[in-house]
Coordinates of C-alpha atoms and ligand atoms in Angstrom, one line a residue:
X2 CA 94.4 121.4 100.6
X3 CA 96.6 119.2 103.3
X4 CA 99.2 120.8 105.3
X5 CA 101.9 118.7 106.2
X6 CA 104.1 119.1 109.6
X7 CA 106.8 117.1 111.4
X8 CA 109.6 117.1 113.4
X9 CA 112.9 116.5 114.4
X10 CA 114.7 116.1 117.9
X11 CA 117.7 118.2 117.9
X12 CA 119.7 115.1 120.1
X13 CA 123.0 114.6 117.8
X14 CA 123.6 111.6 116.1
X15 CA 121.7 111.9 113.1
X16 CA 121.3 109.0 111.5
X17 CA 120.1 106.7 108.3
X18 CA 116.6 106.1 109.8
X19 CA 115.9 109.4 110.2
X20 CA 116.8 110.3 106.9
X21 CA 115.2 107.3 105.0
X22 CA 112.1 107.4 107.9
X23 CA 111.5 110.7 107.8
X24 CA 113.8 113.5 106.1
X25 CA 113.7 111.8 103.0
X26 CA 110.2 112.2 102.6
X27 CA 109.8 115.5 103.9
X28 CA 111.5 116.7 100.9
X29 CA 109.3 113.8 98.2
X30 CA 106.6 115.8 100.1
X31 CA 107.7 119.3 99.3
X32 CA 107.7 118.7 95.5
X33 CA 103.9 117.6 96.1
X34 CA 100.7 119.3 94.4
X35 CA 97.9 120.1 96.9
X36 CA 99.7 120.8 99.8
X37 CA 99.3 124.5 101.0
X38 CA 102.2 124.4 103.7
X39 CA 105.2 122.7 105.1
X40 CA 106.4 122.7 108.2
X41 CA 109.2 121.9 109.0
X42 CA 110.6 121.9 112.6
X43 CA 113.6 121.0 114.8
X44 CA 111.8 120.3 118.1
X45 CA 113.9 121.6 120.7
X46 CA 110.9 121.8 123.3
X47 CA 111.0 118.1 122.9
X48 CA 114.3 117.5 123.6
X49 CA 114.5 118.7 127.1
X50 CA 112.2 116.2 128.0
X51 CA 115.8 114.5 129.1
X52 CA 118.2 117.3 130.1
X53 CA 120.8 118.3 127.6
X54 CA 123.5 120.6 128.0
X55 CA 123.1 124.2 126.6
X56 CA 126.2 124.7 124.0
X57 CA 125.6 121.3 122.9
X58 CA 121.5 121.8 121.7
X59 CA 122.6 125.2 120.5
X60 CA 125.1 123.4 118.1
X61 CA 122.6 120.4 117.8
X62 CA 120.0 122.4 116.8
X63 CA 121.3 124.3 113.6
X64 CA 122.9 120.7 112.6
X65 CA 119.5 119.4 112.3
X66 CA 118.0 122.1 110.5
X67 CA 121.3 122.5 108.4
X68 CA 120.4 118.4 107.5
X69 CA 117.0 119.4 106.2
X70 CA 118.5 121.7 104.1
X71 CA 121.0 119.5 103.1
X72 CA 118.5 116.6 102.6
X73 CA 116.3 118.8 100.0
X74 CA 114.3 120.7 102.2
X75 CA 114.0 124.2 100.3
X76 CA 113.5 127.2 102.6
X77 CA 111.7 129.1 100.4
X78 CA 109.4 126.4 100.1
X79 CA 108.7 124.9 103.2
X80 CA 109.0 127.1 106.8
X81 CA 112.1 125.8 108.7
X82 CA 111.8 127.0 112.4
X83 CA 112.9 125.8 116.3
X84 CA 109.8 124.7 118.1
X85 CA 111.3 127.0 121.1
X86 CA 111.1 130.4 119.2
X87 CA 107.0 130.2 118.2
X88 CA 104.9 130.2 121.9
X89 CA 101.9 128.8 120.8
X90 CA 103.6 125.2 120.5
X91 CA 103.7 125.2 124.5
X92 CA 100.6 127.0 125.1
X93 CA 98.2 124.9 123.0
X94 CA 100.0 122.0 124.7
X95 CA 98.9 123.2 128.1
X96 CA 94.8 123.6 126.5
X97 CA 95.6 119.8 125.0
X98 CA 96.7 118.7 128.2
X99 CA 93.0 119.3 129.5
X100 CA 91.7 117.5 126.9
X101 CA 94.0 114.4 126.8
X102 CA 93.2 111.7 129.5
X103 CA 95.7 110.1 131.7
X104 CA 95.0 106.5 130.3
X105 CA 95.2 107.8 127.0
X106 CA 99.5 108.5 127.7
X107 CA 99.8 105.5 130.3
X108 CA 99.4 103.3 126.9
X109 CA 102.1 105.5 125.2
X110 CA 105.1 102.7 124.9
X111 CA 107.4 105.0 124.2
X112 CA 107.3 106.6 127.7
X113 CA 107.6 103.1 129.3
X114 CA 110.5 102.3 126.9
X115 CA 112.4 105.7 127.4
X116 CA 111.6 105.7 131.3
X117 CA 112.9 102.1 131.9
X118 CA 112.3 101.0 135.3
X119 CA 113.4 104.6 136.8
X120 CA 109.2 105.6 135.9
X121 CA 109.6 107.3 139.2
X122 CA 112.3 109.9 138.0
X123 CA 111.3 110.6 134.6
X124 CA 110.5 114.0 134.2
X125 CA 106.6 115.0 133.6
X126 CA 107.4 116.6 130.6
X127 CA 108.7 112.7 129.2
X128 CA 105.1 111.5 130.3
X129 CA 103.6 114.6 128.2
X130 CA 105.7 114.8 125.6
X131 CA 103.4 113.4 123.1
X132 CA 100.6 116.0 123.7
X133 CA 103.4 118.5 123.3
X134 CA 103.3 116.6 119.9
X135 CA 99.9 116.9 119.2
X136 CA 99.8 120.5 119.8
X137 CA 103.1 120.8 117.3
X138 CA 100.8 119.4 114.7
X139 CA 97.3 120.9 115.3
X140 CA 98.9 124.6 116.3
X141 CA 98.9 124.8 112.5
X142 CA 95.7 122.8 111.9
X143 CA 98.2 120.2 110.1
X144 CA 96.4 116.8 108.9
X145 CA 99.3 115.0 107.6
X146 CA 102.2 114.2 109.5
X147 CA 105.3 112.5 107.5
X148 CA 107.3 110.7 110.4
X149 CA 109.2 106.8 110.8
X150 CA 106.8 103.5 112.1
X151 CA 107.9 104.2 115.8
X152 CA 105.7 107.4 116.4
X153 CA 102.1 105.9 114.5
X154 CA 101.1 105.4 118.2
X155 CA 102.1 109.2 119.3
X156 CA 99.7 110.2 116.0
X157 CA 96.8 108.1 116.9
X158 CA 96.9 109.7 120.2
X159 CA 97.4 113.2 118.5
X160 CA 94.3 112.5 116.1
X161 CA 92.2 111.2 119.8
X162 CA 93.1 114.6 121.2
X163 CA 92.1 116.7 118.4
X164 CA 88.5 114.9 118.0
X165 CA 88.4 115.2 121.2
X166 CA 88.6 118.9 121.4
X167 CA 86.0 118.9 118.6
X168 CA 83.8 116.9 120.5
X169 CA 83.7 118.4 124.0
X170 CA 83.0 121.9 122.5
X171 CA 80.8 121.0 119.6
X172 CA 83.2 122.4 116.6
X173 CA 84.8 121.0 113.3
X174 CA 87.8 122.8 114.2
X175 CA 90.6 120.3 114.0
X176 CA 91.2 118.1 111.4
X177 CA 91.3 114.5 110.9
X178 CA 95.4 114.0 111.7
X179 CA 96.8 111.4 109.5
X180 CA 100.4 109.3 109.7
X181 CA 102.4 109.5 106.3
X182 CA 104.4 106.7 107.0
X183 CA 105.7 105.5 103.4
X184 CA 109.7 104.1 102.1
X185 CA 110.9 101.0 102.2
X186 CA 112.8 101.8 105.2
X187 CA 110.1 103.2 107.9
X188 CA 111.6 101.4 111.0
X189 CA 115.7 100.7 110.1
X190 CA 116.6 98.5 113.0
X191 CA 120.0 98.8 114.6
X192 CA 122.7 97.3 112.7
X193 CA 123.9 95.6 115.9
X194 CA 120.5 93.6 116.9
X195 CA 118.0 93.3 114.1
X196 CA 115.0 93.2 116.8
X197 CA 115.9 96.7 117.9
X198 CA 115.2 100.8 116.1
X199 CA 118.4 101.9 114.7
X200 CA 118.7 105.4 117.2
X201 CA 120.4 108.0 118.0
X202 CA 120.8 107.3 122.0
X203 CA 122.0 103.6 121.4
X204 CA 125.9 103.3 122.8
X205 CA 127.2 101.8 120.3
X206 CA 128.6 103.8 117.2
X207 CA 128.5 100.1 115.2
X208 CA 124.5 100.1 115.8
X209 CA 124.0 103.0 113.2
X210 CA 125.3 104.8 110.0
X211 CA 125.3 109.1 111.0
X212 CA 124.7 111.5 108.2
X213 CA 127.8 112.9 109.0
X214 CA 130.2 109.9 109.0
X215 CA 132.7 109.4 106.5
X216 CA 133.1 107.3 103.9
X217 CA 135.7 104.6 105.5
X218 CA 133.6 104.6 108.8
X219 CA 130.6 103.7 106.4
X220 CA 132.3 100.9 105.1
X221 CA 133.3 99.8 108.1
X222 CA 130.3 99.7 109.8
X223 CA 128.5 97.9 107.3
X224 CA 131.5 95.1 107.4
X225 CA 130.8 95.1 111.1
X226 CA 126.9 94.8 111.0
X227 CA 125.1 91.5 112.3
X228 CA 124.3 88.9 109.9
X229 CA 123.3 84.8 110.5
X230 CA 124.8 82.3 108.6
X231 CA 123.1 81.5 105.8
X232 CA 123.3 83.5 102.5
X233 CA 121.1 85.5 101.2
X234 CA 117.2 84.9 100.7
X235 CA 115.2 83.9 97.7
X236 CA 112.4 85.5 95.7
X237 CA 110.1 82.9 98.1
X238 CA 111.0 85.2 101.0
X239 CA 108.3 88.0 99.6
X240 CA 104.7 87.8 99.8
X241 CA 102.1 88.5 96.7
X242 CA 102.4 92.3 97.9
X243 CA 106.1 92.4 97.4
X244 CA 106.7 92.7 101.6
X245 CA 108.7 90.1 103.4
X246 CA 106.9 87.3 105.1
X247 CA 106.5 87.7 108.4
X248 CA 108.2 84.6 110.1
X249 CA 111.1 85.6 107.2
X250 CA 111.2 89.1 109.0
X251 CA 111.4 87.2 112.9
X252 CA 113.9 84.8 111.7
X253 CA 116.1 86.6 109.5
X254 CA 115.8 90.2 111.0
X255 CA 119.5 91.4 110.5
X256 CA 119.2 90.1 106.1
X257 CA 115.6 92.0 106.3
X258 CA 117.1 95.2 107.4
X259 CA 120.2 95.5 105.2
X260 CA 118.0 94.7 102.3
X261 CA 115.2 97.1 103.2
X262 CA 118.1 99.6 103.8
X263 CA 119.3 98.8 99.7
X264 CA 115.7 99.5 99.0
X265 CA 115.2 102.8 100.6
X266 CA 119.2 104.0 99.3
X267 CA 118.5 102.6 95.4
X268 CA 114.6 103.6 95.8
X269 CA 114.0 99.9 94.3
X270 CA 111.6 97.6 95.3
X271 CA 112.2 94.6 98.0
X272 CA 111.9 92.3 94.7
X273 CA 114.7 93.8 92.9
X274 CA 116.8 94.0 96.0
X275 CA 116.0 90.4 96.6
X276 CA 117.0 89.0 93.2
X277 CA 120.2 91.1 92.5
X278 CA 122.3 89.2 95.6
X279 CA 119.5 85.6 96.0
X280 CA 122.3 83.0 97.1
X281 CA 125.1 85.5 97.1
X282 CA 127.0 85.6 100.9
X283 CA 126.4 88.6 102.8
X284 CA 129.6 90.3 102.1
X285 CA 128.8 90.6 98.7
X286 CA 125.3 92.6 99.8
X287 CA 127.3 94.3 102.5
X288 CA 129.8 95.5 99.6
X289 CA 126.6 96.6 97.3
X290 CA 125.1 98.1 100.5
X291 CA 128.4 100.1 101.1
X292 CA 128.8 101.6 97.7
X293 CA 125.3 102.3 97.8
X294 CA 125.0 104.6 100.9
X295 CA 128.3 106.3 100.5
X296 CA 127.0 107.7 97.0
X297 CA 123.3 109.0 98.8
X298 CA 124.9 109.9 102.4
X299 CA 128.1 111.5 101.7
X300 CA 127.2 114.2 99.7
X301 CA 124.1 114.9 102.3
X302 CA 127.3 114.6 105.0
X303 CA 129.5 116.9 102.8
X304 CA 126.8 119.5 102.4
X305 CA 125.8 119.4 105.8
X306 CA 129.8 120.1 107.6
X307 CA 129.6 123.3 105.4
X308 CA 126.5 124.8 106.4
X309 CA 127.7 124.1 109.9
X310 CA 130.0 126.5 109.4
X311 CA 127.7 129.0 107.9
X312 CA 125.8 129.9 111.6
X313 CA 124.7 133.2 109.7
X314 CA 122.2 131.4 106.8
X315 CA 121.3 129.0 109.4
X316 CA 119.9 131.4 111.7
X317 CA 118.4 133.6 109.8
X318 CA 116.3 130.3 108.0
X319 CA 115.4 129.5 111.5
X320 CA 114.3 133.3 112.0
X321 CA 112.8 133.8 109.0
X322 CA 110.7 130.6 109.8
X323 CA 110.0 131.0 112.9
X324 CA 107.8 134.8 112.0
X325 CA 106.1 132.9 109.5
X326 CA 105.4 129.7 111.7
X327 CA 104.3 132.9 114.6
X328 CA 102.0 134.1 112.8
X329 CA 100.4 131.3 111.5
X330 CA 100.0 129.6 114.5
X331 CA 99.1 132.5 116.6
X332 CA 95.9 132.9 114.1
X333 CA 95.0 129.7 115.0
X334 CA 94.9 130.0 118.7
X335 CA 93.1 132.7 118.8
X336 CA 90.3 130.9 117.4
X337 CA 90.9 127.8 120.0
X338 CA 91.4 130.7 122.7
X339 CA 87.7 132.1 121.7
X340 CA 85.8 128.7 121.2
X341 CA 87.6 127.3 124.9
X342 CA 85.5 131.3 126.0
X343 CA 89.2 132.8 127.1
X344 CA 87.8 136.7 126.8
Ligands
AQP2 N1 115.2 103.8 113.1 C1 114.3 104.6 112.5 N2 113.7 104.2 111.3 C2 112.9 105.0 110.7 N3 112.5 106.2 111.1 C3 113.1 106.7 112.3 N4 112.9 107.8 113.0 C4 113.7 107.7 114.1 N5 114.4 106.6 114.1 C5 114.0 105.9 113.0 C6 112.1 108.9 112.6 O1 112.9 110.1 112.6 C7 112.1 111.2 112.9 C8 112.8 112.1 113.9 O2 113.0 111.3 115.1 P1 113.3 112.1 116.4 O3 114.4 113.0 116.3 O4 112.0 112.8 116.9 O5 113.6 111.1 117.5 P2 113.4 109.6 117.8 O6 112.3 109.0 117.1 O7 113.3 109.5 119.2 O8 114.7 109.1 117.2 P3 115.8 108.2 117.7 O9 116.9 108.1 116.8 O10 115.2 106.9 118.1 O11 116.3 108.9 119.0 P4 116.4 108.4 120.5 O12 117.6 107.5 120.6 O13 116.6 109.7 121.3 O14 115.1 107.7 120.8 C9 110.7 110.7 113.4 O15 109.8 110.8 112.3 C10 111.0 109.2 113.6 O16 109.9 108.4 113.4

């Protein structure tokens, strides 16, 4: 039986490429036979890798669990928690932290892309952050982990780590991690500059669509996004395996995106995407576009602003998960605690 978990940064700003990267197929995953649990969390821990101010994670943090909800995510089904509230998340990272090496997280281009130039000043829990991540997954003996393009290189480190652990002390304790990276849409780039992730931390409002905008601001948006001048691409833009071609994706990055966004709203394949606007002009797949994501992202919006102000259910789906997510993980510890020889 697999047991699936993932995360989310409570950081504001939710936004399409979470949904369609991850969020999406959290819930896909929920309806799933074979799986024995879900977890799903709103990483917290995670998020003070870069200091945030205290009302505004509080707040942050039930509007990210109230969009899982709001996405699909059942909590009767799958355990909705705050990394903060279950210990073990921080103390398995600590064991994990003396079995990761350092060359292993200087390769980690997330920290060099997040730290900039300022390397110096970045706090130590940045550098970490992705064994923190690895201890999220394997504190529940997780082997699947659902989650966009941009963290494959976090999971590869997270599966290192955990044979690791089975190696130095001679167990089969951890299990083989493994990426679910699946959609149409598993890196949406910025609607501003096709060559960068859409994200929550980029300045500009016009670089992403939020969960929680409206239906005009959609609209607008997608008017404002970055196109090039040509219209749109031809059936001879695919490969065999129904992907776009690869000089295609370098050359036409902005047409890529939109489409593979159509693809991930409509759940239709880059073919059909393709041929319904082939030779049309971009406003005419920036219309189809619009129309397209108010009818999947305002009703997740709409659901969303009233849970918001229902702080009650939130927190008691975030209590009720976190003792379930306690107890599991604390079982599991104990068994790392007495194969490390902790008395
Ligand atoms: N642009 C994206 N396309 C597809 N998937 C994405 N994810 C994030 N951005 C995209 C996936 O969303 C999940 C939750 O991400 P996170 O909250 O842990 O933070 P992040 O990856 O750091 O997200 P952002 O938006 O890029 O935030 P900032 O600006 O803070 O760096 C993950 O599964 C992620 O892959």
């Amino acid at each position: 039986m697999d047991s699936i978990f993932s995360g989310v940064q409570p950081t504001g700003n939710l936004h399409i490429g979470n949904y369609f990267g991850a969020i999406k197929n959290f819930v896909e995953i929920q309806r799933r036979e074979n799986i024995s649990k879900t977890y799903y969390c709103v990483v917290d821990l995670h998020t003070i890798t870069v200091w945030q101010d205290p009302e505004q994670l509080k707040k942050e943090t039930l509007e990210t669990a109230a969009s899982f909800i709001a996405a699909g995510i059942d909590p009767k089904k799958s355990i909705i928690f705050n990394q903060s509230r279950v210990s073990s998340h921080a103390e398995l990272a600590w064991i994990l932290n003396c079995i990761c090496r350092i060359g292993w997280l200087n390769r980690m281009t997330q920290f060099k892309e997040k730290a900039g130039k300022n390397k110096e000043k970045a706090s130590v829990g940045l550098y970490a952050y992705p064994v923190l991540m690895a201890s999220d997954i394997l504190s529940y003996k997780s082997n699947l982990v659902p989650v966009g393009d941009d963290q494959k290189q976090h999971l590869e480190l997270a599966r290192d780590i955990a044979n690791k652990f089975n190696h130095d002390y001679k167990v089969e304790f951890f299990p083989e991690i493994k990426p679910l990276i699946f959609g149409s849409a598993t890196r949406v780039m910025s609607l501003r500059d096709g060559q960068k992730k859409m994200s929550k931390s980029d300045e500009s409002e016009f670089s992403r669509i939020n969960l929680l905008d409206d239906k005009d601001t959609i609209r607008n948006k997608i008017k404002k996004a970055k196109t090039d001048s040509e219209s749109i691409m031809g059936l001879e833009a695919l490969e065999d395996n129904g992907e776009f071609k690869t000089d295609i994706v370098v050359q036409r990055p902005e047409a890529v995106n939109l489409l593979n966004i159509l693809c991930a709203a409509e759940n239709i394949s880059k073919k059909e995407a393709v041929s319904m606007f082939s030779g049309k002009n971009f406003s005419d797949l920036k219309e189809g576009l619009s129309d397209s994501l108010i009818s999947k992202i305002i009703p997740i919006g709409t659901e969303m602003k009233k849970m918001i102000t229902d702080k009650k259910y939130l927190s008691s789906v975030l209590n009720t998960g976190a003792e379930v997510a306690e107890e599991d993980s604390k079982k599991n510890l104990l068994e790392i605690k007495n194969i490390i020889g902790f008395n």
